[in-house]
Structures are given as C-alpha cells and as structure tokens.
XYZ file of C-alpha atoms in Angstrom:
691
model
C 6.011 -34.550 -11.339
C 7.806 -32.902 -8.399
C 10.965 -33.993 -6.565
C 10.573 -35.088 -2.964
C 13.076 -35.281 -0.129
C 14.512 -38.525 -1.397
C 15.096 -37.192 -4.884
C 12.225 -39.289 -6.240
C 9.155 -37.824 -7.863
C 5.716 -37.243 -6.440
C 2.890 -37.546 -9.002
C 0.793 -34.382 -9.210
C -2.355 -36.511 -8.980
C -1.323 -37.733 -5.519
C -1.285 -34.187 -4.104
C -4.465 -33.383 -2.192
C -5.545 -30.309 -0.276
C -4.470 -32.010 2.954
C -0.952 -32.432 1.565
C -0.567 -28.701 0.838
C 1.155 -26.078 2.993
C 1.243 -22.354 2.235
C 3.749 -20.094 3.943
C 4.672 -16.417 3.554
C 8.077 -15.273 4.776
C 7.506 -11.742 6.099
C 9.533 -9.326 8.183
C 12.103 -6.562 7.906
C 14.697 -6.055 5.202
C 17.934 -7.787 6.164
C 16.326 -10.582 8.170
C 17.436 -13.144 5.587
C 14.098 -14.187 4.070
C 15.460 -14.708 0.559
C 18.445 -16.764 1.726
C 16.096 -18.775 3.939
C 13.842 -19.484 0.945
C 16.841 -20.637 -1.099
C 17.920 -22.972 1.691
C 14.420 -24.471 1.978
C 14.122 -24.995 -1.795
C 17.545 -26.628 -1.921
C 16.872 -28.872 1.065
C 13.559 -29.979 -0.472
C 15.261 -30.808 -3.749
C 13.486 -28.114 -5.771
C 16.796 -26.553 -6.857
C 20.201 -28.147 -7.330
C 22.072 -25.525 -5.288
C 21.157 -22.510 -3.182
C 21.628 -19.249 -5.053
C 23.448 -16.157 -3.853
C 22.118 -12.612 -3.416
C 25.571 -11.213 -4.162
C 25.768 -13.127 -7.453
C 22.142 -12.367 -8.302
C 21.341 -16.063 -8.651
C 18.472 -16.545 -6.175
C 15.135 -17.903 -7.348
C 13.090 -15.104 -5.818
C 15.161 -11.974 -6.551
C 15.150 -12.362 -10.344
C 14.226 -8.789 -11.262
C 17.255 -6.809 -12.603
C 16.535 -3.993 -10.151
C 16.434 -6.470 -7.238
C 19.775 -7.899 -8.326
C 21.330 -4.449 -8.463
C 19.910 -3.314 -5.096
C 20.483 -6.763 -3.537
C 17.201 -6.993 -1.707
C 13.624 -8.020 -2.553
C 11.284 -5.472 -4.124
C 8.440 -7.815 -5.119
C 6.753 -10.847 -3.616
C 8.146 -13.959 -5.296
C 6.128 -17.167 -5.512
C 7.892 -20.537 -5.268
C 7.054 -24.135 -4.462
C 8.692 -27.395 -3.459
C 7.530 -30.930 -2.755
C 8.958 -32.642 0.318
C 7.893 -35.958 1.743
C 4.737 -35.998 -0.392
C 3.743 -32.498 0.741
C 3.651 -29.553 -1.654
C 4.829 -26.334 -0.028
C 3.885 -22.993 -1.575
C 6.433 -20.440 -0.386
C 6.152 -16.652 -0.730
C 9.225 -14.460 -0.233
C 8.118 -10.893 0.480
C 9.995 -7.562 0.543
C 10.692 -6.153 3.992
C 10.750 -2.390 3.446
C 7.958 -0.322 4.976
C 7.609 1.430 1.602
C 6.815 -1.915 -0.053
C 3.779 -3.009 1.971
C 1.728 -2.975 -1.224
C 3.780 -6.006 -2.272
C 4.130 -7.835 1.041
C 0.668 -7.417 2.595
C -1.287 -9.176 -0.190
C 0.753 -12.331 0.462
C -1.202 -12.707 3.712
C -4.342 -13.295 1.613
C -2.807 -16.361 -0.030
C -1.442 -18.417 2.879
C -2.395 -20.285 6.029
C 0.793 -19.365 7.901
C 2.686 -16.095 8.232
C 6.310 -16.768 9.152
C 7.746 -13.635 10.753
C 11.497 -13.731 10.201
C 13.678 -11.970 12.784
C 17.355 -11.205 12.320
C 19.012 -12.548 15.474
C 21.639 -9.795 15.327
C 19.142 -6.924 14.859
C 16.464 -8.111 17.289
C 12.791 -7.204 16.985
C 12.456 -4.487 14.363
C 9.312 -2.409 13.711
C 8.456 -4.288 10.523
C 8.339 -7.577 12.427
C 5.865 -6.065 14.899
C 3.810 -4.625 12.080
C 3.570 -7.891 10.141
C 2.731 -9.813 13.312
C -0.185 -7.421 13.857
C -1.406 -7.738 10.272
C -1.232 -11.542 10.458
C -3.145 -11.567 13.751
C -5.833 -9.284 12.287
C -6.328 -11.792 9.444
C -6.459 -14.695 11.970
C -3.533 -16.449 10.313
C -1.432 -19.070 12.032
C 1.864 -17.423 12.978
C 5.375 -18.802 13.188
C 8.429 -16.839 14.345
C 11.714 -17.782 12.686
C 14.806 -16.440 14.428
C 17.323 -16.410 11.583
C 21.085 -15.819 11.416
C 21.598 -17.461 14.806
C 25.241 -18.161 13.924
C 26.086 -14.431 14.041
C 28.955 -14.036 16.555
C 28.074 -12.466 19.897
C 24.292 -12.861 19.658
C 22.461 -13.541 22.936
C 19.685 -15.831 21.723
C 18.244 -16.505 25.186
C 17.806 -12.758 25.724
C 16.215 -12.447 22.276
C 13.692 -15.194 23.068
C 12.810 -13.363 26.291
C 12.348 -10.162 24.286
C 10.077 -11.972 21.801
C 7.890 -13.179 24.675
C 7.834 -9.707 26.214
C 6.773 -8.040 22.950
C 4.525 -10.678 21.375
C 3.318 -12.625 24.427
C 4.118 -15.659 26.537
C 2.411 -17.841 23.941
C 5.592 -17.562 21.844
C 7.325 -20.842 22.709
C 10.283 -22.526 21.004
C 9.739 -25.680 18.950
C 13.486 -26.134 18.871
C 16.484 -24.598 20.579
C 20.029 -23.814 19.435
C 22.749 -26.159 20.638
C 26.531 -26.519 20.442
C 27.053 -22.785 20.102
C 24.200 -22.400 17.586
C 25.845 -24.878 15.212
C 22.719 -27.062 15.315
C 19.213 -27.082 16.789
C 17.438 -29.661 18.965
C 13.729 -30.463 18.832
C 11.613 -29.576 21.886
C 8.188 -30.787 20.775
C 8.668 -34.496 20.174
C 11.872 -34.716 22.220
C 12.131 -34.172 25.982
C 15.676 -35.435 26.532
C 19.060 -33.726 26.331
C 20.385 -30.213 26.585
C 20.588 -27.032 24.518
C 22.427 -23.750 24.699
C 19.491 -22.599 26.843
C 19.694 -25.521 29.291
C 17.680 -28.718 29.591
C 15.262 -29.484 26.752
C 12.677 -30.917 29.148
C 11.523 -27.509 30.415
C 10.863 -26.243 26.872
C 9.078 -29.514 25.998
C 6.780 -29.268 29.028
C 5.967 -25.619 28.313
C 4.940 -26.531 24.754
C 2.817 -29.527 25.744
C 1.085 -27.616 28.535
C 0.295 -24.749 26.174
C -1.170 -27.101 23.554
C -3.256 -29.305 25.866
C -4.889 -26.245 27.449
C -7.241 -26.017 24.454
C -8.596 -29.554 25.010
C -9.948 -30.571 28.427
C -9.509 -34.303 27.704
C -5.794 -33.853 27.132
C -5.518 -31.624 30.205
C -6.873 -34.469 32.333
C -4.487 -36.976 30.757
C -1.548 -34.633 31.251
C -2.410 -34.091 34.929
C -2.788 -37.833 35.507
C 0.200 -39.100 33.486
C 2.613 -36.155 33.748
C 3.071 -36.017 29.962
C 1.305 -36.667 26.668
C 2.918 -38.173 23.570
C 3.398 -35.215 21.227
C 2.483 -37.380 18.220
C -1.083 -37.477 19.576
C -1.390 -33.695 19.808
C -1.945 -32.834 16.147
C -5.591 -31.713 16.535
C -5.105 -29.599 19.682
C -1.889 -28.182 18.200
C -3.760 -26.969 15.106
C -6.477 -25.514 17.339
C -3.877 -23.688 19.446
C -2.300 -22.268 16.266
C -5.688 -21.182 14.883
C -6.633 -19.440 18.109
C -3.240 -17.767 18.534
C -2.875 -19.684 21.802
C 0.522 -20.844 20.533
C 2.967 -18.944 18.339
C 5.874 -21.331 17.716
C 9.445 -20.069 17.573
C 12.202 -21.888 15.705
C 15.867 -21.100 15.087
C 17.758 -21.137 11.779
C 20.801 -19.875 9.942
C 19.956 -19.703 6.266
C 23.479 -19.392 4.873
C 25.052 -22.214 6.881
C 21.947 -24.410 6.784
C 21.546 -24.702 10.557
C 17.940 -25.586 11.393
C 16.786 -25.748 7.751
C 16.009 -29.480 7.752
C 14.207 -29.052 11.056
C 12.210 -26.085 9.711
C 11.165 -28.145 6.703
C 9.943 -30.897 9.037
C 8.011 -28.324 11.082
C 6.305 -27.029 7.931
C 5.287 -30.515 6.834
C 4.396 -32.065 10.207
C 3.111 -29.199 12.342
C 1.864 -26.328 10.198
C -1.771 -26.396 9.015
C -3.067 -27.586 5.690
C -5.859 -25.492 4.119
C -8.591 -27.484 5.886
C -7.076 -26.857 9.337
C -6.652 -23.083 9.362
C -9.054 -20.198 9.886
C -10.762 -19.699 6.508
C -10.598 -16.171 5.103
C -13.724 -14.034 5.266
C -15.472 -13.739 1.930
C -18.348 -11.284 1.676
C -21.387 -12.030 -0.453
C -23.113 -8.802 -1.420
C -22.278 -5.137 -1.175
C -22.122 -2.615 1.652
C -24.053 -3.156 4.872
C -26.050 -6.009 3.311
C -22.960 -8.146 2.641
C -22.983 -11.504 4.408
C -19.817 -13.221 5.651
C -19.220 -16.605 4.057
C -16.367 -19.093 3.947
C -15.110 -21.112 1.030
C -15.208 -24.914 1.293
C -11.875 -26.644 0.567
C -13.667 -29.110 -1.710
C -12.164 -29.667 -5.178
C -15.503 -30.860 -6.559
C -17.427 -27.653 -5.804
C -17.663 -24.563 -7.961
C -14.532 -22.434 -8.185
C -13.643 -19.545 -5.891
C -10.152 -18.098 -6.320
C -8.615 -14.780 -5.308
C -6.088 -12.728 -7.321
C -3.553 -11.418 -4.804
C -0.827 -10.305 -7.213
C -0.745 -8.728 -10.663
C 2.415 -8.615 -12.768
C 2.487 -6.781 -16.102
C 5.358 -7.446 -18.476
C 5.676 -5.180 -21.556
C 6.421 -8.278 -23.679
C 4.412 -11.080 -22.012
C 1.389 -9.038 -20.916
C -0.691 -9.231 -17.750
C -0.361 -12.176 -15.372
C -2.585 -12.801 -12.368
C -1.287 -14.849 -9.436
C -4.121 -16.424 -7.492
C -4.945 -18.626 -4.535
C -7.574 -21.296 -5.120
C -9.972 -21.500 -2.161
C -12.635 -23.812 -3.571
C -13.099 -26.038 -6.612
C -10.556 -27.085 -9.220
C -9.091 -24.983 -12.046
C -7.789 -26.710 -15.171
C -6.712 -25.504 -18.616
C -9.968 -25.008 -20.455
C -11.896 -23.818 -17.383
C -14.299 -20.944 -18.029
C -13.970 -18.353 -15.253
C -15.710 -15.056 -14.538
C -13.821 -12.077 -13.095
C -15.974 -10.619 -10.308
C -19.000 -8.875 -11.824
C -17.859 -9.664 -15.367
C -20.649 -10.974 -17.576
C -18.352 -12.745 -20.030
C -16.087 -15.583 -18.861
C -12.535 -16.115 -20.065
C -11.043 -19.473 -20.943
C -7.951 -20.592 -19.027
C -5.530 -21.362 -21.851
C -2.550 -22.269 -19.660
C -2.209 -22.777 -15.915
C 1.149 -22.203 -14.250
C 2.864 -22.680 -10.946
C 5.652 -20.204 -10.421
C 9.234 -20.839 -9.422
C 10.486 -17.276 -9.281
C 10.646 -16.166 -12.910
C 10.007 -19.696 -14.228
C 6.462 -20.615 -15.314
C 5.804 -24.328 -14.880
C 2.681 -25.522 -16.678
C 0.400 -27.738 -14.593
C -2.734 -29.765 -15.312
C -4.801 -28.522 -12.368
C -4.925 -26.354 -9.251
C -6.933 -27.518 -6.238
C -8.014 -25.724 -3.029
C -4.862 -24.447 -1.324
C -2.819 -24.179 -4.509
C -1.186 -20.953 -5.655
C -1.027 -20.653 -9.423
C -1.051 -18.103 -12.239
C -2.885 -17.346 -15.467
C -1.561 -15.016 -18.135
C -2.783 -12.762 -20.927
C -6.200 -12.027 -19.431
C -6.756 -8.271 -19.596
C -9.808 -8.350 -17.300
C -7.770 -9.564 -14.320
C -7.075 -7.061 -11.581
C -5.754 -7.053 -8.045
C -8.221 -8.372 -5.456
C -10.486 -9.922 -8.093
C -12.426 -13.056 -7.206
C -12.560 -15.637 -9.995
C -15.539 -17.993 -10.117
C -17.286 -20.321 -12.552
C -20.881 -19.711 -11.444
C -22.795 -16.575 -12.400
C -24.554 -16.458 -9.017
C -21.165 -15.866 -7.313
C -20.618 -12.490 -8.997
C -21.124 -10.548 -5.741
C -18.544 -12.504 -3.719
C -15.369 -10.677 -2.724
C -12.715 -11.006 -0.034
C -12.834 -8.754 3.022
C -10.485 -5.869 2.082
C -7.024 -5.591 3.584
C -6.280 -2.405 5.585
C -3.600 -1.009 3.278
C -1.722 2.107 4.400
C -2.803 5.200 2.483
C -0.202 6.498 -0.009
C 0.505 10.115 0.929
C 4.062 10.698 -0.361
C 3.517 12.568 -3.624
C 5.677 13.353 -6.643
C 4.635 15.457 -9.638
C 5.573 13.701 -12.847
C 5.604 14.794 -16.489
C 7.086 13.338 -19.711
C 10.392 14.689 -20.969
C 9.026 14.818 -24.498
C 6.025 17.005 -25.245
C 3.141 14.951 -26.567
C 3.943 11.819 -24.542
C 1.372 12.568 -21.833
C -1.052 9.853 -22.932
C 1.663 7.192 -23.179
C 3.000 8.195 -19.739
C -0.463 7.826 -18.220
C -0.903 4.382 -19.818
C 2.449 3.085 -18.525
C 1.944 4.496 -15.034
C -1.526 2.948 -14.905
C 0.044 -0.467 -15.538
C 2.559 0.017 -12.738
C -0.155 1.237 -10.371
C -2.235 -1.861 -11.203
C 0.576 -4.007 -9.752
C 0.686 -2.223 -6.397
C -2.364 -1.323 -4.270
C -0.270 1.227 -2.354
C 0.371 3.369 -5.427
C -2.095 6.010 -6.592
C -2.092 8.105 -9.748
C -4.090 11.316 -9.823
C -4.440 14.410 -11.957
C -4.864 17.388 -9.633
C -6.932 19.976 -11.455
C -6.153 22.698 -8.899
C -2.449 22.629 -9.821
C -2.733 20.974 -13.264
C -0.224 18.304 -12.281
C -0.116 14.532 -12.562
C 0.780 13.286 -9.072
C 2.047 9.835 -8.221
C 1.418 8.921 -4.579
C 3.331 6.177 -2.762
C 4.350 5.151 0.748
C 7.715 6.877 0.724
C 10.716 8.062 -1.241
C 12.068 4.541 -1.898
C 8.679 3.396 -3.161
C 8.560 6.121 -5.802
C 12.244 5.823 -6.734
C 11.737 2.141 -7.524
C 8.783 2.967 -9.757
C 10.799 5.605 -11.634
C 13.589 3.059 -12.125
C 11.070 0.657 -13.644
C 9.828 3.384 -15.967
C 13.359 3.888 -17.261
C 14.590 0.304 -17.329
C 11.518 -1.702 -18.314
C 9.545 0.769 -20.419
C 12.421 3.003 -21.609
C 10.397 6.074 -20.719
C 11.999 9.252 -19.390
C 10.150 11.670 -17.110
C 10.754 14.870 -15.194
C 9.771 15.045 -11.533
C 9.303 17.769 -8.954
C 7.589 18.156 -5.586
C 3.831 18.617 -5.980
C 2.657 22.195 -5.985
C 0.572 23.183 -3.003
C -2.970 24.196 -3.967
C -2.803 27.686 -2.477
C -5.729 30.059 -2.932
C -6.176 33.826 -2.828
C -8.973 35.805 -1.217
C -9.795 39.272 0.077
C -10.393 40.426 3.637
C -12.194 43.773 3.170
C -14.554 45.577 0.812
C -13.096 47.569 -2.084
C -14.037 49.093 -5.399
C -12.468 48.812 -8.820
C -12.846 50.694 -12.081
C -11.301 50.428 -15.504
C -11.988 52.027 -18.873
C -10.738 50.090 -21.861
C -10.378 52.256 -24.942
C -8.488 51.318 -28.057
C -8.498 53.158 -31.387
C -6.181 52.139 -34.185
C -8.027 53.065 -37.351
C -11.428 51.767 -38.257
C -13.679 50.336 -35.552
C -12.250 50.695 -32.029
C -12.786 49.005 -28.687
C -14.569 50.606 -25.776
C -15.858 49.318 -22.466
C -15.959 50.722 -18.945
C -16.754 48.780 -15.744
C -17.352 49.855 -12.154
C -17.513 47.055 -9.586
C -17.400 46.433 -5.881
C -16.055 43.339 -4.081
C -16.870 41.857 -0.679
C -15.295 38.934 1.170
C -17.407 35.817 1.718
C -17.128 33.334 4.571
C -14.418 30.697 4.163
C -15.734 28.135 1.731
C -18.273 30.593 0.323
C -16.895 30.245 -3.206
C -17.834 32.998 -5.665
C -20.884 35.160 -6.320
C -21.430 37.442 -9.322
C -24.106 40.114 -8.895
C -25.455 42.350 -11.670
C -26.725 45.675 -10.221
C -26.340 47.771 -13.360
C -29.277 50.134 -13.930
C -30.296 52.260 -16.854
C -28.540 50.112 -19.424
C -25.121 51.697 -18.874
C -23.760 48.214 -19.692
C -26.161 46.576 -22.161
C -27.340 43.093 -21.172
C -25.606 41.415 -24.093
C -22.235 42.481 -22.642
C -22.769 41.224 -19.075
C -21.558 37.668 -19.912
C -18.337 39.273 -21.170
C -17.994 41.200 -17.897
C -18.442 37.971 -15.924
C -15.929 36.217 -18.189
C -13.310 38.879 -17.408
C -13.948 38.459 -13.682
C -13.681 34.667 -13.924
C -10.340 34.947 -15.735
C -8.956 36.583 -12.603
C -10.552 33.899 -10.437
C -8.537 31.299 -12.349
C -5.190 33.056 -12.782
C -5.014 34.889 -9.442
C -4.288 38.485 -8.616
C -1.186 38.657 -6.407
C 0.531 35.237 -6.332
C -0.883 33.312 -9.268
C -3.389 31.140 -7.391
C -7.170 30.899 -7.857
C -9.268 33.531 -6.079
C -12.034 32.222 -3.795
C -14.606 33.391 -1.269
C -15.470 36.693 -2.901
C -18.617 38.458 -4.106
C -18.312 40.723 -7.155
C -21.019 43.348 -7.657
C -21.025 45.194 -10.987
C -23.017 48.393 -10.502
C -22.137 50.785 -13.325
C -20.282 51.268 -16.579
C -20.331 52.866 -19.989
C -20.587 51.647 -23.523
C -20.273 53.032 -27.051
C -22.899 52.310 -29.650
C -20.255 51.519 -32.301
C -16.989 50.600 -30.530
C -18.237 48.503 -27.629
C -17.401 44.810 -28.121
C -17.218 41.737 -25.899
C -13.408 41.790 -25.775
C -13.491 45.349 -24.477
C -15.735 44.446 -21.539
C -13.730 41.263 -20.800
C -10.589 43.380 -20.522
C -12.252 46.192 -18.552
C -13.819 43.768 -16.051
C -10.565 41.841 -15.569
C -8.547 44.974 -14.835
C -11.260 46.500 -12.623
C -11.381 43.271 -10.583
C -7.577 43.201 -10.238
C -7.575 46.810 -9.069
C -10.253 46.097 -6.468
C -8.455 43.027 -5.100
C -5.261 44.985 -4.535
C -7.222 47.452 -2.414
C -9.113 44.782 -0.440
C -6.206 43.534 1.675
C -5.625 40.328 -0.357
C -4.559 37.196 1.477
C -2.981 33.938 0.288
C -4.693 30.884 1.777
C -3.052 27.511 2.353
C -4.662 24.087 2.794
C -4.610 22.759 6.348
C -5.028 18.998 6.742
C -6.166 16.731 9.531
C -3.328 14.342 10.279
C -3.427 11.043 12.125
C -0.055 9.497 12.944
C 0.423 5.944 14.230
C 3.831 5.288 15.783
C 5.508 3.551 18.731
C 4.616 5.119 22.076
C 8.291 5.812 22.739
C 8.409 8.230 19.791
C 5.337 10.318 20.604
C 7.308 13.116 22.278
C 9.532 13.541 19.221
C 6.521 13.477 16.913
C 4.487 16.094 18.780
C 7.527 18.360 19.024
C 8.203 17.974 15.311
C 4.578 18.754 14.451
C 4.716 21.938 16.524
C 7.858 23.004 14.666
C 5.913 22.573 11.420
C 3.194 25.023 12.519
C 1.021 22.065 13.484
C -1.542 21.770 16.249
C -1.779 18.528 18.262
C -5.373 17.767 19.233
C -4.734 14.632 21.265
C -3.096 11.228 21.571
C -4.602 7.772 22.033
C -3.151 4.356 22.800
C -3.133 1.699 20.075
C -2.417 -2.051 20.211
C 1.117 -3.411 20.192
C 2.836 -0.595 22.039
C 1.706 1.945 19.461
C -0.039 5.276 19.866
C -1.999 7.647 17.642
C -1.430 11.370 17.412
C -4.202 13.497 15.928
C -3.794 17.089 14.887
C -3.799 19.660 12.116
C -0.884 20.955 10.075
C -0.426 23.045 6.902
C -0.032 20.764 3.889
C 3.056 22.660 2.769
C 4.874 21.405 5.875
C 4.387 17.742 4.909
C 6.296 17.509 1.635
C 9.047 15.390 3.216
C 7.141 14.154 6.238
C 7.230 10.401 5.579
C 11.019 10.542 5.355
C 11.171 12.521 8.596
C 8.710 10.169 10.309
C 10.748 7.141 9.211
C 13.836 8.717 10.753
C 12.057 9.395 14.060
C 10.461 5.938 14.310
C 12.959 3.643 12.536
C 10.397 3.110 9.799
C 7.555 2.147 12.147
C 5.486 5.339 11.805
C 2.733 5.945 9.283
C 0.224 8.735 8.753
C -2.896 9.664 6.826
C -4.278 13.098 5.995
C -7.583 14.600 4.934
C -8.266 18.183 3.925
C -9.655 20.201 6.826
C -9.888 23.826 5.717
C -8.018 26.789 4.265
C -6.482 29.540 6.331
C -4.191 32.498 5.718
C -0.455 31.976 5.415
C 1.970 33.904 7.668
C 2.976 37.350 6.290
C 6.554 36.280 5.554
C 5.341 33.315 3.496
C 2.879 35.519 1.610
C 5.652 37.962 0.714
C 7.743 35.040 -0.575
C 4.912 33.645 -2.706
C 4.068 37.062 -4.153
C 7.716 37.769 -4.947
C 8.110 34.398 -6.665
C 5.051 35.139 -8.808
C 6.461 38.516 -9.835
C 9.706 36.872 -10.932
C 7.704 34.303 -12.909
C 5.703 37.074 -14.605
C 8.908 38.931 -15.488
C 10.358 35.777 -17.038
C-alpha cells in the first residue's frame, strides 16, 4: 500500500502502467535537486518531513561520503504515490566528473527534468543534460528552482532559457507576489503574475500545443481559444516531438511551486505508453534491427539494468526499469546471453537506502533485485530464450582519460586490490581499470580529479583498503638515429671453469614503428650456433631495460657479424653478458634519442572558449589541426599533443570552460623529445641507477 495526497492508501493492484510517471532530476551541482526531491516526497506524503542536507537526513543523500561532502555522488531512486499515480523519482549528481552516475538515469525515465538554479543561471551541465535528453528523444521539463533568492531577475532568466534552448521553452506557471507563489498558465488564463498578465503566457502555450494537430488549429482560429483540459493528446505529442519544453518555477526549501509541480507531473507529464519508446536493438553489429518494447504487462519480460550497486556486506544489487511484461518474486529471468536463468527471490522498490519489498513490477516501474552475481550494468533481463540478442542502444558516455597509477600499500595485496577496484568500476561506466604493460602500472581512469578522489575515499571508508597513488608514467621509448658498431669481450676466471664470450655487432635505425630485427651474419663458426640464442637474449635484455634513460628500445636492427669462443670456457651466460654490453656500447655511439607518445586529441567545448583552448594547446607543444562547429553553441578542436603534456589537462580544461569541456585521445605516433627534456630524463635515470 502507498500513501496518496489525502493520506489514504492506494492499493498496489490498482496501479497500472498508465498511472505511472518516471522523472529524473538532472542538472548542475547546487541547483537544488536533492532539496526539490525531498519537497516532492513530503508533499506527496511519502515522508513525514523533508530532510536537510546540512543535517544529513535527506532520503537520497544517504551515503556517508555524500553526507560529509553535502552533495550527491550517486543517483538515488525514490518513489511516491499521489492522487492514485505512482511517481518514480531519480535524484542525480550534478558534477561533470559524475556523468557515469547521472547519464544512465536517462535510460530509466520518460521525462528529464533539467533543474536550473535561478541565482546561477544556465550552467554548462544544464546545457549538456538537455542535449543528452534530446538525443534520447525524452520529454523534457525545465524547473527553475530557488526562485525566492533575493535579487534574481526571473523574467531575464526565462528570456535566456528561450535564447539558449529555443522558443519552444514556455512557462506552465509563473512566479507571483514577489516569487512567494506561482500561478498556473495552462489551465488558467485570468489574473496577473510578476511577469505581467497570465493571458499572454496561456495563449502562447495553447498555440504551441495546437500546432501539432490541425483539427485543434482550426478550432483555435474559429473560437479564439481551446479548453486546456481537451489538449492532453496534442500536449503529449508536442512533448514527444520536442515542440514544447515546459518551464515551471519552484523554491524547494520554502515549498513555493512544489504542489503545482506535483500536479504537473501527474496531470501533464507522460505515462510510459505516451512517450517515445527507447530503441532496443535485436542482433549484433550492422545486422541489428531496431525494435521497441510493448508496455503490456501480459507479454514476455524485457527490463534494463541501468544501475549497479555493490555493498561489501549485502552484495550486488541491480536497479532496473521494466519495459515490458511483469516481474514477480519467483520469476525466472535470463541476463542477456546467459544460458541459465536466475530466480527472483525478492523484488524491491527503493526509497533511498530503504528496500521496500513489492509483489510485482509492471511496465514503467523501477525496481531492484539483489544478490545476483550475473547482473551487470546495461544488461537486458528477459524470460524468453529467443530474446538473448536484445540490448538497448548504447549511451554515448564520455571517455575516461584522467589517469592515476595505483598500488597497494602492503606488498602481496595486488590481487585483493584488483578485485575491489573491479567492483567499484562495475558500478560506474565512466571508470576504467587497466594494467599498462609498457610501464608495469595499474592505472585507474576517470573523468577528472574529483571522480578519482571519490573512488579512493570509497576504497578507504567502505573496503578499509589503503593504496599509494602517483601520476601514470609516460610510456617513453628509446631509439637510435645513426649506424654504429659495438664490441665486448666477457672473460672471467676465478678458479676452475671460467667464462668466455666475445661479440661484434652493428646496429642500424629502422623507420618509426619498425620494431626490432635481429640478424645473424656470423661466418666460420666464430660464435657456435648453440650460443646465438644467448646472444639474442642479451640484446633483448637491453631492448627491455633501455640504454640511456631506462625505457624500452625500439626501431633498431641488430646485426651480429663476428665473435670468439673458447672450447672449454664459453657458456651461455658469457654470450648473454657480452651481447648486452656490446649492444649498449653501440647505442651510445648511434646518437640515441628518447621518443615520446604523441596523441590525437579532440576537444569539445563552448565556442566562446576556443581561443583559450587553442592557445593552451600551443603552450603544451601541441599542434591544432582544425576546428568545427558542434550543436548547442559548442565547437570541436582537433589536434596533436605530446601525452606528457596532458597529465593535468582535464583540470585545466574544466577551469577554462567552467566544467563544460571534454576531450578524448588516441595514440598517433612516437617522436623525439626536445633536447632539454632528454637531458632531464637521462639524468633522472642515472640518479635512479645510483640509488
């Protein structure tokens, strides 16, 4: 049973797909999403009193780290029943580093509510989430929050919203009496607001809605108005097509506009049968066919896991949106391609950290199942074996490029560290864990410094695991730029059998990317054939450990053309040593060069920041290849830059673009470092050798 607006209870069995609403609160940090969620839950009767961020008592920010930092770090799932309608509400984090948490919420809802702080105006994260929601063809709602902030010019802000997002952004209500209340503009055409007469806003809304239906256009032209209560179908069509993006005004802390927002959610926002269905793909690759789920509770099950939470004590929990069919305790469900189904032991609806057991979940419901190890992010659950190839069209997640080398404080804990980090990475699609063989480091990649700091805090607080961190080492290489010869005689006599081996070799540079070639040109048996593998082994030791700065040697041909052996004292170890030292001697005469990786970089940022970005890239030894326009006032900068210049780049880019910039890189090629940098790297290696 669930409480409704009158404090009574609504039987679960009376809830149908048409009486469901799903809404994700998205937007920048500080816009008041969590306080807004508390106010909505309280107004709907789901909680006795609205919690406080300062006291750490909100439903959604229940994680100890969230309480300490006083802002959301994870997407919280909540629900309320109001007027016979069940509302699934998702409160998402607003930081650009936390898109791996907020973006998946768009897969679970019909409506994305972009929350704007009236005092801060339109911030980059609001623009970004509006774009993501539009790409997924979601209905969009703009909530201007904190309208009771002194000195805010709300009329100017509405004009700015229309300038940035389009003239289709029209207010459903307007602030009145100095933003101490709001007045409806959709059903009501009488009275005044802080913006002037309500009638003008009402007419703008009605005209925008009727434009999608020619029959209503004719009625409007003939009668001068249309009763808004008759416009439900064209309103839903206008929302689906993005022809209307409603704007409403609230103040979460004082409660201004909260009752009105709740009415908007129930009366005007779409139920799961009225929105654009998400694109499922049946099949793999180019042969995959687009299909849409049917919001029919009697059909076979299709559900999508959009959030994974792993608790060291409770285990793995998957939060999912049901798109088709009905899930009940006892249901047998397959996970994607899995051949063996799992049995749903318990089915929960979430209220922040609370797990409320329910008897069923129907199309449109958001629920959770726990203790199923096979669950993973983006999995499709189904109850028919023929649906094993169905998956949701992937979200365009930003690529994690901010790296941190990580190692356990205690020797021998490497395996446990990898296991714990793998669990944390499973919860966030914008985290990546990788062992880089070239530098022998375990690298954790995220979207920025905050992203990785939060993960390290979780390691310490949740798993009680201590690690050491450092910037990732750059995978430098060494090569040679001219021909040279090397020779070494290894002779050791200390009583009994000795060691003897002598190697003459020549080296030649190969083209960049040529790798390594070993050539045996020994004639006359001066180095017997059984010792040539030892000679090659000695050469390869240098390839691995480097010659001048401690980095692998590449793009070189080694030609062994002569040597000497002793019938008694020659051994493999002698030729390994002789070859290694002959190769080192040759490299030092062949004008050795340290190579650095150069990456292709593609930066997406507001057009107004492009000058700063290109100038900054040039200062980092980068080369700008061109710029292109992108939607939403954004632009793309393409170029090349040494990887060593990007160790702090996301932080720098955030500073230049107020958090709106993002970038991706791919390895392009290797090229020589400047002489001053080579001297520094060689000197550092000498100090390391001395130590």
